[in-house]
Coordinates of C-alpha atoms in Angstrom, one line a residue:
Chain A
M1 CA 107.6 102.2 111.8
I2 CA 109.7 102.5 108.7
H3 CA 112.4 105.2 109.0
L4 CA 112.0 108.2 106.8
D5 CA 115.0 110.4 105.8
D6 CA 114.8 114.1 104.9
F7 CA 114.1 113.4 101.3
D8 CA 111.3 110.9 102.1
R9 CA 109.7 113.5 104.4
A10 CA 110.0 116.2 101.8
L11 CA 108.2 113.9 99.3
L12 CA 105.4 113.2 101.8
R13 CA 105.0 116.9 102.6
G14 CA 104.5 117.7 98.9
D15 CA 107.8 119.6 98.3
H16 CA 108.1 117.6 95.1
G17 CA 104.4 118.0 94.1
P18 CA 101.2 116.4 95.1
A19 CA 101.5 113.4 92.8
A20 CA 104.9 112.4 94.3
A21 CA 103.3 112.9 97.8
F22 CA 100.5 110.6 96.9
A23 CA 102.9 108.0 95.5
M24 CA 105.2 108.2 98.6
E25 CA 102.2 107.8 101.0
L26 CA 101.4 104.5 99.2
L27 CA 105.0 103.4 99.4
V28 CA 105.1 104.1 103.2
A29 CA 102.1 101.8 103.7
Y30 CA 103.7 99.2 101.4
G31 CA 107.0 99.4 103.3
E32 CA 105.2 99.1 106.6
A33 CA 103.3 96.0 105.4
L34 CA 106.7 94.5 104.2
G35 CA 108.3 95.3 107.5
A36 CA 111.1 97.3 105.8
P37 CA 113.4 99.4 108.0
R38 CA 114.0 102.3 105.6
F39 CA 113.9 103.5 101.9
I40 CA 116.6 103.3 99.3
D41 CA 117.1 105.0 95.9
V42 CA 116.4 103.2 92.6
V43 CA 118.1 104.1 89.3
G44 CA 115.2 103.1 87.1
A45 CA 111.8 101.6 87.0
H46 CA 109.8 99.3 84.7
V47 CA 106.0 99.8 85.0
D48 CA 103.6 96.9 84.3
G49 CA 100.4 99.0 85.0
C50 CA 99.8 100.1 81.3
L51 CA 97.8 96.9 80.5
Y52 CA 94.2 97.7 81.1
H53 CA 92.6 95.6 83.9
G54 CA 89.7 97.8 84.8
Q55 CA 88.5 101.3 85.6
A56 CA 90.7 101.5 88.8
S57 CA 94.0 101.3 86.8
L58 CA 92.8 104.2 84.6
D59 CA 91.6 106.3 87.5
F60 CA 94.9 105.9 89.3
V61 CA 97.0 107.1 86.5
R62 CA 94.5 109.9 85.7
R63 CA 94.8 111.1 89.3
L64 CA 98.6 111.2 89.1
R65 CA 98.4 113.1 85.8
N66 CA 95.8 115.5 87.1
L67 CA 98.1 116.2 90.1
G68 CA 100.7 117.3 87.5
G69 CA 103.0 114.3 88.2
S70 CA 105.9 113.0 86.3
V71 CA 108.4 110.2 86.9
R72 CA 111.7 110.9 88.7
V73 CA 113.8 108.1 87.3
P74 CA 114.0 106.6 83.8
T75 CA 111.0 104.4 83.5
T76 CA 110.3 101.8 80.8
L77 CA 106.7 100.5 80.1
N78 CA 105.5 97.0 79.8
V79 CA 103.1 95.8 77.2
G80 CA 99.7 97.4 76.8
T81 CA 96.3 96.3 75.4
M82 CA 96.9 97.7 71.9
D83 CA 99.6 97.4 69.3
L84 CA 99.8 101.2 68.7
I85 CA 101.8 100.7 65.5
H86 CA 99.3 98.2 64.1
P87 CA 96.0 99.2 65.9
E88 CA 94.0 97.3 63.2
L89 CA 95.2 94.0 64.7
Y90 CA 93.0 94.6 67.7
R91 CA 89.9 92.4 67.6
G92 CA 88.5 92.8 71.2
D93 CA 85.8 95.0 72.8
P94 CA 86.2 98.5 71.3
A95 CA 85.6 100.1 74.7
V96 CA 88.4 98.1 76.3
G97 CA 90.6 99.0 73.3
R98 CA 89.9 102.7 73.8
A99 CA 90.5 102.5 77.6
G100 CA 93.7 100.5 76.9
R101 CA 95.0 103.1 74.5
E102 CA 94.2 105.9 76.9
L103 CA 96.0 104.1 79.7
M104 CA 99.2 103.7 77.5
E105 CA 99.1 107.4 76.5
L106 CA 98.6 108.6 80.1
H107 CA 101.7 106.7 81.2
Q108 CA 103.7 108.4 78.4
A109 CA 102.3 111.7 79.6
L110 CA 103.8 111.0 83.0
G111 CA 107.2 110.8 81.3
C112 CA 107.4 107.0 81.0
L113 CA 109.3 105.7 77.9
S114 CA 107.1 104.2 75.2
T115 CA 109.0 100.9 75.1
F116 CA 105.9 98.8 75.6
T117 CA 107.9 95.6 76.1
C118 CA 107.9 92.8 78.7
A119 CA 111.7 92.5 77.9
P120 CA 113.1 95.9 79.1
Y121 CA 116.4 94.1 79.5
Q122 CA 116.6 93.9 75.7
T123 CA 116.5 97.7 75.5
M124 CA 119.1 100.4 76.1
F125 CA 117.6 100.9 79.6
R126 CA 119.0 97.5 80.7
P127 CA 120.4 97.9 84.2
T128 CA 123.9 96.6 85.2
F129 CA 125.1 94.3 87.9
G130 CA 124.3 95.4 91.4
Q131 CA 122.1 98.3 90.5
Q132 CA 118.9 98.8 92.5
V133 CA 115.8 99.1 90.3
A134 CA 112.0 98.9 90.8
W135 CA 110.6 96.5 88.1
G136 CA 107.2 95.1 87.5
E137 CA 106.3 92.1 85.2
S138 CA 107.3 88.7 86.6
N139 CA 109.6 87.6 83.7
A140 CA 111.4 91.0 83.8
I141 CA 111.9 90.8 87.6
V142 CA 113.4 87.3 87.5
F143 CA 115.7 88.2 84.5
A144 CA 116.9 91.4 86.2
N145 CA 117.7 89.6 89.4
S146 CA 119.1 86.4 88.0
V147 CA 120.7 87.0 84.6
I148 CA 121.9 90.6 85.2
G149 CA 122.4 90.5 89.0
A150 CA 120.5 93.8 89.3
R151 CA 118.3 94.0 92.4
T152 CA 114.5 94.4 92.3
A153 CA 111.7 93.3 94.6
R154 CA 108.4 92.2 93.1
Y155 CA 106.7 95.4 92.1
G156 CA 103.3 95.4 90.4
D157 CA 100.1 97.3 90.1
F158 CA 100.4 100.8 91.6
T159 CA 103.7 100.2 93.5
D160 CA 105.9 100.2 90.3
L161 CA 104.5 103.5 89.2
A162 CA 104.7 104.9 92.8
A163 CA 108.4 103.9 92.8
A164 CA 109.0 105.6 89.5
M165 CA 107.3 108.8 90.7
T166 CA 109.5 109.0 93.8
G167 CA 112.7 107.1 92.9
R168 CA 112.4 105.4 96.4
V169 CA 111.5 101.9 97.5
P170 CA 111.3 100.1 100.8
Y171 CA 114.6 98.3 101.5
A172 CA 113.2 94.7 101.7
D173 CA 112.9 91.5 99.7
L174 CA 115.5 91.0 97.0
H175 CA 116.9 94.5 97.4
V176 CA 118.7 93.0 100.4
A177 CA 121.8 90.9 99.8
E178 CA 120.9 88.3 102.6
N179 CA 117.6 87.6 100.9
R180 CA 119.3 86.6 97.6
R181 CA 120.9 83.4 99.0
G182 CA 119.8 80.2 97.3
E183 CA 117.3 78.2 99.4
V184 CA 116.2 75.3 97.2
L185 CA 118.9 73.4 95.1
F186 CA 117.9 71.6 91.9
M187 CA 120.3 69.0 90.7
L188 CA 119.8 68.2 87.0
P189 CA 121.0 64.9 85.6
D190 CA 124.6 64.9 84.5
D191 CA 123.7 64.2 80.8
A192 CA 120.8 66.7 80.8
A193 CA 122.4 68.9 78.1
G194 CA 123.1 65.8 75.9
R195 CA 119.6 64.4 76.2
W196 CA 117.5 67.5 75.7
S197 CA 117.6 70.5 73.3
E198 CA 118.5 73.7 75.0
D199 CA 115.0 75.2 74.4
A200 CA 113.3 72.3 76.0
L201 CA 115.7 71.9 78.9
A202 CA 115.4 75.6 79.7
V203 CA 111.6 75.6 79.7
A204 CA 111.2 72.3 81.6
T205 CA 113.7 73.3 84.2
G206 CA 111.9 76.6 84.7
Y207 CA 108.6 74.8 85.0
I208 CA 110.0 72.4 87.7
V209 CA 111.7 75.3 89.6
G210 CA 108.5 77.4 89.7
E211 CA 106.4 74.5 90.7
R212 CA 108.7 73.1 93.4
A213 CA 110.4 76.2 94.8
G214 CA 107.4 78.6 94.8
A215 CA 108.7 82.0 95.8
A216 CA 112.0 80.7 97.2
V217 CA 115.4 81.5 95.7
A218 CA 116.4 78.6 93.5
V219 CA 119.8 77.3 92.7
I220 CA 120.3 75.1 89.6
V221 CA 123.2 72.8 88.9
G222 CA 123.7 71.0 85.6
L223 CA 122.7 73.5 83.0
P224 CA 125.2 73.8 80.1
A225 CA 127.7 76.6 80.7
T226 CA 127.1 77.8 77.2
M227 CA 123.3 78.3 77.8
S228 CA 122.2 81.5 75.9
E229 CA 120.7 84.5 77.5
D230 CA 117.5 83.8 75.5
S231 CA 117.3 80.3 77.1
L232 CA 117.8 81.8 80.6
K233 CA 115.0 84.3 79.8
A234 CA 112.7 81.3 78.8
L235 CA 113.7 79.5 82.0
G236 CA 112.9 82.5 84.2
A237 CA 109.7 83.4 82.4
T238 CA 108.4 79.8 82.8
A239 CA 109.4 79.6 86.5
A240 CA 107.6 82.9 87.2
S241 CA 104.5 81.4 85.5
S242 CA 104.3 77.9 87.2
G243 CA 105.4 79.5 90.5
S244 CA 106.5 82.9 91.8
T245 CA 110.3 82.6 91.1
S246 CA 111.9 86.1 91.3
L247 CA 115.5 85.0 91.5
F248 CA 117.4 81.8 90.4
H249 CA 121.1 81.1 90.4
A250 CA 122.4 78.9 87.6
V251 CA 125.7 77.7 89.0
G252 CA 128.6 78.6 86.6
I253 CA 126.3 80.8 84.5
T254 CA 124.6 83.6 86.3
P255 CA 126.6 86.4 87.9
E256 CA 125.9 85.6 91.6
A257 CA 126.6 81.9 91.2
S258 CA 130.3 81.4 90.3
D259 CA 130.1 78.3 92.3
L260 CA 127.6 76.5 94.6
V261 CA 128.9 78.1 97.8
A262 CA 128.5 81.6 96.3
A263 CA 125.0 80.8 95.1
C264 CA 123.9 79.7 98.5
G265 CA 125.5 82.7 100.3
G266 CA 128.3 80.8 102.1
S267 CA 129.4 77.4 103.1
D268 CA 127.2 77.3 106.2
A269 CA 124.0 77.8 104.2
T270 CA 121.2 75.3 104.6
V271 CA 119.4 74.4 101.4
V272 CA 116.7 71.9 100.5
E273 CA 118.0 69.6 97.7
I274 CA 115.8 68.3 94.9
A275 CA 117.1 65.7 92.4
V276 CA 115.5 66.3 89.0
G277 CA 115.4 63.2 86.7
H278 CA 114.8 62.8 83.0
R279 CA 111.3 61.7 83.8
D280 CA 110.6 65.0 85.7
I281 CA 111.8 66.9 82.6
A282 CA 109.6 64.9 80.3
R283 CA 106.6 65.3 82.6
A284 CA 107.1 69.1 82.8
L285 CA 107.1 69.3 79.0
A286 CA 104.0 67.2 78.9
R287 CA 102.2 69.6 81.2
L288 CA 102.7 72.3 78.7
T289 CA 101.1 70.4 75.9
T290 CA 97.4 69.6 75.8
V291 CA 97.1 67.8 72.4
P292 CA 98.9 64.7 71.0
D293 CA 101.7 64.9 68.5
G294 CA 100.3 65.0 65.0
A295 CA 97.2 67.0 66.0
P296 CA 96.3 69.8 63.5
I297 CA 97.2 73.3 64.7
R298 CA 95.7 76.7 64.0
A299 CA 98.5 79.0 64.7
V300 CA 102.1 79.3 66.0
A301 CA 102.8 82.0 68.7
L302 CA 106.4 83.0 69.3
G303 CA 107.9 85.9 71.3
T304 CA 106.7 85.5 74.9
P305 CA 108.7 87.2 76.4
H306 CA 109.3 89.5 73.4
F307 CA 111.5 88.0 70.8
S308 CA 115.1 89.3 70.8
L309 CA 117.2 90.1 67.8
A310 CA 119.3 87.0 68.6
E311 CA 116.1 84.9 68.5
F312 CA 115.2 86.4 65.1
A313 CA 118.7 85.5 64.0
R314 CA 118.0 81.9 64.9
L315 CA 114.6 82.0 63.2
M316 CA 115.6 83.4 59.9
P317 CA 117.7 80.4 58.6
L318 CA 115.0 78.0 59.7
L319 CA 112.7 79.8 57.2
D320 CA 114.9 78.9 54.2
G321 CA 112.6 76.9 51.9
F322 CA 109.7 77.3 54.3
A323 CA 106.1 77.6 53.3
P324 CA 103.4 77.9 56.0
A325 CA 100.6 75.2 55.8
P326 CA 97.3 76.7 54.6
G327 CA 95.2 78.0 57.6
V328 CA 98.1 78.2 60.0
D329 CA 98.8 81.8 61.3
I330 CA 102.2 82.7 62.6
Y331 CA 102.6 85.4 65.2
V332 CA 105.8 86.9 66.8
N333 CA 105.6 89.4 69.6
L334 CA 108.4 91.9 69.8
A335 CA 109.3 95.4 71.0
R336 CA 109.2 98.5 68.9
D337 CA 113.0 98.9 68.9
T338 CA 113.5 95.3 67.7
Y339 CA 110.9 95.9 65.0
A340 CA 112.9 98.9 63.7
E341 CA 116.0 96.7 63.7
L342 CA 114.3 94.1 61.6
D343 CA 113.6 96.7 59.0
L344 CA 117.3 97.7 58.9
R345 CA 118.3 94.1 58.3
G346 CA 115.6 93.5 55.6
W347 CA 114.1 90.8 57.8
R348 CA 110.7 92.4 58.3
N349 CA 109.8 92.1 54.6
R350 CA 111.1 88.5 54.5
L351 CA 109.0 87.5 57.6
E352 CA 105.9 89.2 56.2
S353 CA 106.4 87.4 52.9
F354 CA 105.8 84.2 54.8
G355 CA 102.6 85.7 56.2
V356 CA 104.2 86.2 59.7
T357 CA 102.2 88.7 61.8
L358 CA 104.6 90.9 63.8
V359 CA 102.8 92.0 67.0
V360 CA 104.4 95.1 68.6
D361 CA 103.6 96.8 72.0
T362 CA 101.5 93.9 73.3
C363 CA 101.4 90.1 73.5
T364 CA 99.1 87.5 71.9
Y365 CA 98.2 85.9 75.3
V366 CA 97.0 89.1 77.0
T367 CA 94.9 90.8 74.3
A368 CA 92.6 90.0 71.4
V369 CA 94.9 89.9 68.4
M370 CA 94.8 86.4 67.1
R371 CA 92.5 85.9 64.1
E372 CA 91.0 82.5 64.7
L373 CA 91.0 80.6 67.9
D374 CA 89.2 77.4 66.8
G375 CA 92.1 75.1 67.1
P376 CA 95.3 74.3 69.1
V377 CA 98.2 76.8 69.1
M378 CA 101.9 75.7 69.1
T379 CA 104.4 77.9 71.0
N380 CA 108.1 77.9 72.0
S381 CA 107.1 79.7 75.2
G382 CA 106.5 77.9 78.5
K383 CA 104.8 81.1 79.8
W384 CA 102.4 81.2 76.8
A385 CA 101.7 77.5 77.1
H386 CA 101.0 77.9 80.8
Y387 CA 98.6 80.9 80.6
A388 CA 96.9 80.6 77.2
P389 CA 94.5 77.7 78.0
G390 CA 93.1 79.8 80.9
N391 CA 93.2 83.2 79.3
L392 CA 92.1 82.3 75.8
G393 CA 90.3 79.0 76.3
I394 CA 92.4 77.0 73.8
D395 CA 94.6 73.9 73.5
V396 CA 98.4 74.4 73.3
A397 CA 101.5 72.5 72.4
F398 CA 104.9 73.5 73.5
G399 CA 107.8 72.9 71.1
T400 CA 111.3 74.1 70.4
L401 CA 111.7 76.9 67.9
A402 CA 112.7 74.3 65.2
E403 CA 109.6 72.2 66.1
C404 CA 107.4 75.3 65.9
V405 CA 108.6 76.1 62.4
A406 CA 108.3 72.5 61.3
S407 CA 104.7 72.4 62.7
A408 CA 103.8 75.7 60.9
A409 CA 104.9 74.0 57.6
S410 CA 103.1 70.7 58.2
G411 CA 100.0 72.2 59.9
R412 CA 100.4 69.5 62.6
V413 CA 102.3 69.2 65.9
T414 CA 105.6 68.0 64.5
R415 CA 108.5 66.8 66.7
R416 CA 112.1 66.7 65.6
T417 CA 115.0 65.3 67.3
A418 CA 117.1 68.3 68.1
Chain B
M1 CA 85.2 87.9 123.1
I2 CA 87.5 90.8 122.2
L3 CA 90.6 90.4 120.1
N4 CA 93.3 93.1 119.5
G5 CA 94.8 93.5 116.0
I6 CA 97.0 95.8 114.0
F7 CA 95.5 97.8 111.2
L8 CA 97.3 97.5 107.8
V9 CA 94.5 99.7 106.4
V10 CA 92.4 101.6 108.9
G11 CA 88.6 101.5 109.0
E12 CA 85.5 100.2 110.8
A13 CA 83.4 97.3 109.7
R14 CA 81.0 94.5 110.8
G15 CA 79.7 91.4 109.2
P16 CA 79.5 87.6 109.1
V17 CA 82.8 85.9 109.1
L18 CA 83.9 83.9 106.0
A19 CA 87.0 82.0 107.0
T20 CA 88.6 80.3 104.1
A21 CA 91.8 79.3 102.2
P22 CA 94.1 82.1 100.8
L23 CA 92.4 83.7 97.8
S24 CA 94.1 85.3 94.8
F25 CA 91.8 88.2 93.9
W26 CA 93.4 88.2 90.4
G27 CA 91.9 85.3 88.5
G28 CA 90.1 84.3 91.7
Y29 CA 87.4 86.9 92.3
D30 CA 85.2 88.6 89.7
P31 CA 84.4 92.2 91.0
E32 CA 81.6 92.5 88.5
S33 CA 79.6 89.5 89.6
G34 CA 81.0 89.7 93.2
R35 CA 81.8 86.0 93.4
I36 CA 84.8 83.8 93.9
I37 CA 85.6 82.3 90.5
D38 CA 88.8 80.3 91.2
R39 CA 87.7 76.7 90.4
S40 CA 90.2 75.2 92.8
H41 CA 89.1 77.4 95.7
P42 CA 87.0 75.8 98.5
A43 CA 84.6 78.9 98.6
L44 CA 84.0 78.9 94.8
G45 CA 80.9 80.8 94.0
E46 CA 80.7 82.6 97.3
P47 CA 80.0 86.4 97.4
L48 CA 82.2 88.5 99.6
A49 CA 80.3 91.8 99.8
G50 CA 79.3 92.6 103.4
R51 CA 81.3 89.7 104.8
V52 CA 84.6 89.8 106.8
L53 CA 87.1 87.7 104.8
V54 CA 89.3 85.7 107.2
M55 CA 92.3 84.1 105.6
A56 CA 95.9 83.5 106.5
T57 CA 97.3 85.6 103.7
G58 CA 96.7 86.7 100.2
R59 CA 98.1 84.7 97.3
G60 CA 99.4 85.2 93.8
S61 CA 99.9 88.0 91.3
S62 CA 100.4 91.7 92.1
S63 CA 97.4 92.3 89.7
S64 CA 95.3 91.5 92.7
S65 CA 95.9 95.1 93.8
T66 CA 93.8 96.3 90.9
V67 CA 91.1 93.7 91.3
I68 CA 90.5 94.6 95.0
A69 CA 90.5 98.3 94.1
E70 CA 87.9 97.5 91.4
A71 CA 85.8 95.5 93.9
I72 CA 85.9 98.4 96.4
R73 CA 84.8 100.8 93.6
L74 CA 81.9 98.5 92.5
G75 CA 80.9 97.7 96.1
S76 CA 81.7 94.0 95.8
A77 CA 84.7 94.0 98.1
P78 CA 84.5 92.3 101.5
A79 CA 83.5 94.5 104.5
A80 CA 87.0 93.9 105.9
I81 CA 89.9 91.4 105.5
V82 CA 91.6 89.8 108.5
L83 CA 95.0 88.2 107.9
S84 CA 97.7 86.5 110.0
E85 CA 100.5 87.6 107.7
P86 CA 100.8 91.1 106.2
D87 CA 99.9 91.2 102.5
P88 CA 101.3 94.3 100.8
I89 CA 99.4 93.6 97.5
L90 CA 96.0 93.8 99.2
V91 CA 97.1 96.8 101.3
I92 CA 98.0 98.8 98.2
G93 CA 94.8 98.0 96.4
A94 CA 92.7 99.1 99.4
L95 CA 94.7 102.3 99.9
V96 CA 94.5 103.3 96.3
A97 CA 90.7 102.7 96.3
S98 CA 90.3 104.8 99.5
R99 CA 92.2 107.7 97.8
L100 CA 90.4 107.4 94.5
Y101 CA 86.9 106.6 95.6
G102 CA 86.6 107.6 99.2
K103 CA 85.7 104.1 100.3
T104 CA 87.9 101.3 101.4
C105 CA 88.2 97.8 102.8
P106 CA 89.9 97.8 106.3
I107 CA 92.7 95.2 106.5
V108 CA 93.6 93.9 110.0
M109 CA 96.4 91.6 111.1
L110 CA 96.0 89.2 114.0
S111 CA 98.4 86.7 115.6
T112 CA 97.9 83.2 114.4
A113 CA 96.3 82.0 117.6
E114 CA 93.8 84.8 117.6
H115 CA 93.2 84.4 113.9
V116 CA 92.1 80.8 114.6
R117 CA 89.6 82.0 117.2
L118 CA 88.2 84.6 114.8
A119 CA 87.8 81.9 112.1
R120 CA 85.3 80.1 114.5
A121 CA 83.2 83.2 115.2
G122 CA 79.9 83.9 113.5
T123 CA 80.1 87.7 113.3
V124 CA 82.7 90.3 114.0
E125 CA 82.6 94.0 114.6
I126 CA 85.9 95.9 113.9
T127 CA 86.4 99.3 115.5
E128 CA 89.4 101.5 116.0
D129 CA 91.0 102.2 119.4
L130 CA 92.4 105.6 118.6
A131 CA 94.3 105.9 121.9
A132 CA 96.2 102.6 121.4
A133 CA 96.2 102.8 117.6
R134 CA 94.9 99.3 117.4
A135 CA 92.1 97.4 115.9
V136 CA 89.5 96.0 118.3
L137 CA 87.6 92.9 117.1
A138 CA 84.4 92.0 119.0
L139 CA 83.3 88.4 118.2
R140 CA 79.7 87.2 118.4

């Protein structure tokens, strides 16, 4: 049986209200199934349950609300079904739209913050190294663990909100230092950074890591030491799509991987080693593209995970002299906070003058926002390219940010040598 | 034959055994039609309602919690699930459904050897041994 301290028992007894008692009861069952010895505190939560998946998600949050509940720790929200700032963009079933909006509003009524972003690490609620948090959303989990060195297990439906309502989580999985040691070592070719653009190398490496390591902790050797945080974000998001990666260590880059020994948790560690060749990288990129180069495209989708301000700063100069090809729609998903920042910089007007649709609070691969889906879509996101064919029933082409802009201008899948 | 298991979610059930490969309920099971929809799954097209689903473990996204809760709400969930490794994602979905809708899907864990025996059985009846706090599985 999982050990309960005085506070845990008080939660279960209802001393902190019936909603917290309900949440704690779920967490005890969850902790038992995980085999956790006890509970620990978390300093924050990120809740993925505000995207409508069915009546049960709405009924659960309604119950907590009717019990008078509110969150006990600062809690950010993941994307929802609707862009609440531009509700007119929604083209799906109106009943689903209404339910989706109610679900988002109920989460706010519980005291969750209306961030509605899959990139909470790009907000002011970003945790710091070593902090214990309870995060949902696979790309956020892998980013928090790998790039920040905060500690979260894999939370999801019901458990992320239960953790937010109690501030407690079972001490298991990646909350525990020993479970954070590298298990599978990926050796990239020595000249990887010279042969591939950073965008492509990050996504291809992520794809290979997810596919080959599954849920194991991956260690990667051979990424450029200057790799940007946005590229690490792309790597993690792709690995969490092709597999279940929740933590990777990039040697010489990420905070728990100053060197190979540190990444593997000591010199006596046993790890499986996988040599990655240029052919593996090319093959991974090919798996994320379902149409040949030169094929006409219908749209370009950027910002999965949500585009950062730094990514916009990379995009803006690429638009000098740019004109979109007729019939090619351009979408960028982003958080509300970033949207406000774009205004301050005058970038929103400029982007909209090129016909760019800025999608806030949600994402183009999880909800019905895109206008026409009768042709292939180009994206710089390994995650989007992985999920969109199944979710939306369309063809995709992965390309670097520069290739996406060039393709939007030509109306065809256009490759550039980086 | 009688097997003894551990309840991850308590409840009683009986039904024909469907022993199959790990299934991700999210993307793999449609609670509305009540059928397995994962094209790569060996039991594609099979209904689960009324059957005891026997698989080593669950698989995939945490969104499976909502899908199993939805299936329980709609009456398309299995009569019970028997695993050989605990699956916290399915446990949470079944518990939430029991609290919201007053009906659930018992989840039992067996040792690997006993799990193999169960997989060969035609029907199973699951009852609760209150004194020993264990699941009792009678195979037929």
